[in-house]
mmCIF file of C-alpha atoms in Angstrom:
data_model
loop_
_atom_site.group_PDB
_atom_site.id
_atom_site.type_symbol
_atom_site.label_atom_id
_atom_site.label_comp_id
_atom_site.label_asym_id
_atom_site.label_seq_id
_atom_site.Cartn_x
_atom_site.Cartn_y
_atom_site.Cartn_z
ATOM 1 C CA MET B 81 169.854 137.134 103.782
ATOM 2 C CA ALA B 82 171.770 140.055 105.265
ATOM 3 C CA ARG B 83 169.490 140.631 108.071
ATOM 4 C CA ALA B 84 169.865 136.951 109.014
ATOM 5 C CA ILE B 85 173.538 137.222 108.823
ATOM 6 C CA CYS B 86 173.593 140.303 111.237
ATOM 7 C CA LEU B 87 171.007 138.730 113.602
ATOM 8 C CA ARG B 88 172.910 135.610 113.900
ATOM 9 C CA LEU B 89 176.339 137.643 114.804
ATOM 10 C CA LEU B 90 174.391 139.808 117.048
ATOM 11 C CA THR B 91 172.992 136.742 119.123
ATOM 12 C CA MET B 92 176.756 135.401 119.511
ATOM 13 C CA ALA B 93 178.114 138.743 120.905
ATOM 14 C CA PRO B 94 177.791 142.536 120.517
ATOM 15 C CA LYS B 95 179.338 143.815 117.258
ATOM 16 C CA THR B 96 180.220 147.241 116.069
ATOM 17 C CA ARG B 97 178.528 148.536 112.915
ATOM 18 C CA ALA B 98 181.975 148.051 111.177
ATOM 19 C CA GLN B 99 182.196 144.436 112.183
ATOM 20 C CA LEU B 100 179.150 143.884 110.683
ATOM 21 C CA ALA B 101 179.888 145.670 107.816
ATOM 22 C CA GLU B 102 183.011 143.592 107.146
ATOM 23 C CA ALA B 103 181.127 140.366 107.901
ATOM 24 C CA LEU B 104 178.407 141.355 105.153
ATOM 25 C CA ARG B 105 181.287 142.562 102.744
ATOM 26 C CA LYS B 106 183.100 139.203 103.306
ATOM 27 C CA ARG B 107 179.334 137.143 102.411
ATOM 28 C CA GLU B 108 179.324 139.327 99.190
ATOM 29 C CA VAL B 109 176.433 141.238 100.216
ATOM 30 C CA PRO B 110 175.821 144.448 98.045
ATOM 31 C CA ASP B 111 176.781 147.651 99.673
ATOM 32 C CA GLU B 112 173.478 149.202 99.153
ATOM 33 C CA VAL B 113 171.684 146.382 100.872
ATOM 34 C CA ALA B 114 174.314 146.110 103.434
ATOM 35 C CA GLU B 115 173.906 150.099 104.425
ATOM 36 C CA SER B 116 170.224 149.385 104.212
ATOM 37 C CA VAL B 117 170.047 146.909 107.032
ATOM 38 C CA LEU B 118 173.029 148.269 108.913
ATOM 39 C CA ASP B 119 170.896 151.853 109.043
ATOM 40 C CA ARG B 120 167.689 150.044 110.034
ATOM 41 C CA PHE B 121 169.565 147.987 112.886
ATOM 42 C CA THR B 122 171.143 151.127 113.908
ATOM 43 C CA GLU B 123 167.558 152.708 114.128
ATOM 44 C CA LEU B 124 166.126 149.758 115.996
ATOM 45 C CA GLY B 125 169.012 149.877 118.474
ATOM 46 C CA PHE B 126 170.509 146.382 117.720
ATOM 47 C CA ILE B 127 173.934 148.387 116.709
ATOM 48 C CA ASN B 128 174.956 150.871 119.159
ATOM 49 C CA ASP B 129 178.804 151.740 118.833
ATOM 50 C CA GLU B 130 178.728 153.882 121.855
ATOM 51 C CA ALA B 131 176.949 151.161 124.251
ATOM 52 C CA PHE B 132 179.444 148.801 122.637
ATOM 53 C CA ALA B 133 182.247 150.578 123.457
ATOM 54 C CA GLU B 134 181.211 151.488 127.138
ATOM 55 C CA ALA B 135 180.430 147.788 127.830
ATOM 56 C CA TRP B 136 183.941 146.903 126.148
ATOM 57 C CA VAL B 137 185.922 149.262 128.420
ATOM 58 C CA ASP B 138 184.014 148.385 131.681
ATOM 59 C CA SER B 139 184.437 144.513 130.971
ATOM 60 C CA ARG B 140 188.183 144.569 129.725
ATOM 61 C CA HIS B 141 189.444 146.955 132.457
ATOM 62 C CA HIS B 142 187.625 145.023 135.347
ATOM 63 C CA GLY B 143 188.281 141.580 133.745
ATOM 64 C CA ARG B 144 191.555 141.685 132.250
ATOM 65 C CA GLY B 145 193.000 145.058 133.777
ATOM 66 C CA LEU B 146 193.457 146.883 130.814
ATOM 67 C CA ALA B 147 194.701 150.347 130.710
ATOM 68 C CA LYS B 148 193.227 153.256 128.350
ATOM 69 C CA ARG B 149 195.708 152.832 125.743
ATOM 70 C CA ALA B 150 195.010 149.103 125.163
ATOM 71 C CA LEU B 151 191.436 149.509 125.424
ATOM 72 C CA ALA B 152 191.521 152.310 122.829
ATOM 73 C CA ASN B 153 193.507 150.400 120.353
ATOM 74 C CA GLU B 154 191.144 147.244 120.871
ATOM 75 C CA LEU B 155 188.342 149.585 120.079
ATOM 76 C CA ARG B 156 189.453 151.051 116.978
ATOM 77 C CA HIS B 157 190.615 147.697 115.960
ATOM 78 C CA ARG B 158 186.861 146.870 116.205
ATOM 79 C CA GLY B 159 186.080 149.946 113.947
ATOM 80 C CA VAL B 160 184.610 152.291 116.811
ATOM 81 C CA ASP B 161 185.134 155.833 115.365
ATOM 82 C CA GLN B 162 187.902 157.851 117.602
ATOM 83 C CA GLU B 163 185.405 160.204 119.110
ATOM 84 C CA THR B 164 183.478 157.105 120.544
ATOM 85 C CA VAL B 165 186.623 155.640 121.382
ATOM 86 C CA LYS B 166 188.016 158.700 123.358
ATOM 87 C CA GLU B 167 184.587 159.192 125.056
ATOM 88 C CA ALA B 168 184.492 155.363 126.421
ATOM 89 C CA VAL B 169 188.059 155.291 127.692
ATOM 90 C CA GLU B 170 187.796 158.835 129.346
ATOM 91 C CA ARG B 171 185.035 157.362 131.640
ATOM 92 C CA LEU B 172 188.056 155.354 133.561
ATOM 93 C CA ASP B 173 188.887 157.358 136.178
ATOM 94 C CA PRO B 174 192.836 157.733 136.369
ATOM 95 C CA ASP B 175 192.453 156.655 140.186
ATOM 96 C CA GLN B 176 190.818 153.490 139.183
ATOM 97 C CA GLU B 177 193.793 152.622 136.615
ATOM 98 C CA LEU B 178 196.273 153.414 139.228
ATOM 99 C CA GLU B 179 194.373 150.841 141.560
ATOM 100 C CA THR B 180 194.119 148.201 138.971
ATOM 101 C CA ALA B 181 197.613 148.512 137.950
ATOM 102 C CA ARG B 182 198.733 148.225 141.752
ATOM 103 C CA ARG B 183 196.354 144.849 141.958
ATOM 104 C CA LEU B 184 197.815 143.785 138.970
ATOM 105 C CA VAL B 185 201.343 144.088 140.591
ATOM 106 C CA GLU B 186 200.427 142.520 143.803
ATOM 107 C CA ARG B 187 198.890 139.341 142.115
ATOM 108 C CA LYS B 188 202.165 138.884 139.988
ATOM 109 C CA LEU B 189 204.651 139.629 142.806
ATOM 110 C CA PRO B 190 204.913 136.546 144.616
ATOM 111 C CA ALA B 191 206.014 134.594 141.479
ATOM 112 C CA THR B 192 208.952 136.936 141.061
ATOM 113 C CA ARG B 193 210.182 136.928 144.722
ATOM 114 C CA SER B 194 213.035 134.723 143.943
ATOM 115 C CA LEU B 195 214.383 137.012 141.500
ATOM 116 C CA ASP B 196 216.749 139.776 141.118
ATOM 117 C CA PRO B 197 214.966 143.234 141.879
ATOM 118 C CA LYS B 198 216.091 144.406 138.448
ATOM 119 C CA VAL B 199 214.713 141.260 136.829
ATOM 120 C CA ARG B 200 211.508 141.525 139.004
ATOM 121 C CA THR B 201 210.733 145.182 137.734
ATOM 122 C CA ARG B 202 211.705 144.326 134.246
ATOM 123 C CA ARG B 203 209.059 141.317 134.097
ATOM 124 C CA LEU B 204 206.548 143.471 136.185
ATOM 125 C CA ALA B 205 206.883 146.380 133.929
ATOM 126 C CA GLY B 206 206.592 144.126 130.612
ATOM 127 C CA MET B 207 203.479 142.932 131.939
ATOM 128 C CA LEU B 208 201.837 146.541 132.789
ATOM 129 C CA ALA B 209 203.229 147.460 129.274
ATOM 130 C CA ARG B 210 201.452 144.462 127.533
ATOM 131 C CA LYS B 211 198.130 145.715 129.312
ATOM 132 C CA GLY B 212 198.604 149.480 128.251
ATOM 133 C CA TYR B 213 199.920 151.132 131.237
ATOM 134 C CA PRO B 214 202.303 153.973 130.576
ATOM 135 C CA PRO B 215 205.773 153.545 132.033
ATOM 136 C CA GLY B 216 205.881 156.365 134.630
ATOM 137 C CA LEU B 217 202.809 154.783 136.137
ATOM 138 C CA SER B 218 204.005 151.200 135.603
ATOM 139 C CA PHE B 219 207.557 152.134 137.393
ATOM 140 C CA ARG B 220 205.911 154.119 140.236
ATOM 141 C CA VAL B 221 203.520 151.177 140.933
ATOM 142 C CA ILE B 222 206.456 148.520 140.970
ATOM 143 C CA ARG B 223 208.692 150.810 143.187
ATOM 144 C CA GLU B 224 205.781 150.999 145.801
ATOM 145 C CA ALA B 225 205.231 147.263 145.587
ATOM 146 C CA LEU B 226 208.853 146.394 145.817
ATOM 147 C CA GLU B 227 209.482 148.967 148.848
ATOM 148 C CA GLN B 228 206.592 147.414 150.705
ATOM 149 C CA GLU B 229 208.397 144.254 150.606
ATOM 150 C CA GLY B 230 211.187 146.045 151.877
ATOM 151 C CA VAL B 231 213.561 145.584 148.878
ATOM 152 C CA GLU B 232 215.895 148.299 147.873
ATOM 153 C CA VAL B 233 214.906 149.842 144.510
ATOM 154 C CA GLU B 234 217.838 151.627 142.366
ATOM 155 C CA ASP B 235 217.096 155.032 141.273
ATOM 156 C CA GLU B 236 217.922 153.953 137.731
ATOM 157 C CA TYR B 237 214.413 153.456 137.117
ATOM 158 C CA PRO B 238 212.271 156.430 135.875
#
């Protein structure tokens, strides 16, 4: 029964060992049976938290534009251990993260053109913050984008 549960869950989408363990707990599979099945699936390569974390980072960064901090939070939430999380997010190049932030701002910028520069900055900074970008990087990217449009940006922003 535990094998069937794990196989069914893994055919729907990749899962971490912790996610599968939680699913087995919820279905009241005895701990020793669950551990045995999870160990065997790990041994066979059906469960690989390192590969899961790398694929997650690639997918969510390129698809949703998430920054390292947001990606790390998502992986920890899925039960990936801290060392694996760190290795996966460190694969993201800081220049790549900066370029992604620029693209996100460029995409959102036209929808804010009728607004006051302070409001535009606040909205764009909020969007980047929700995606895990640090304030310093966010305001730098926003300032650059607004200045390219010829908008005067006040120095009160960090």
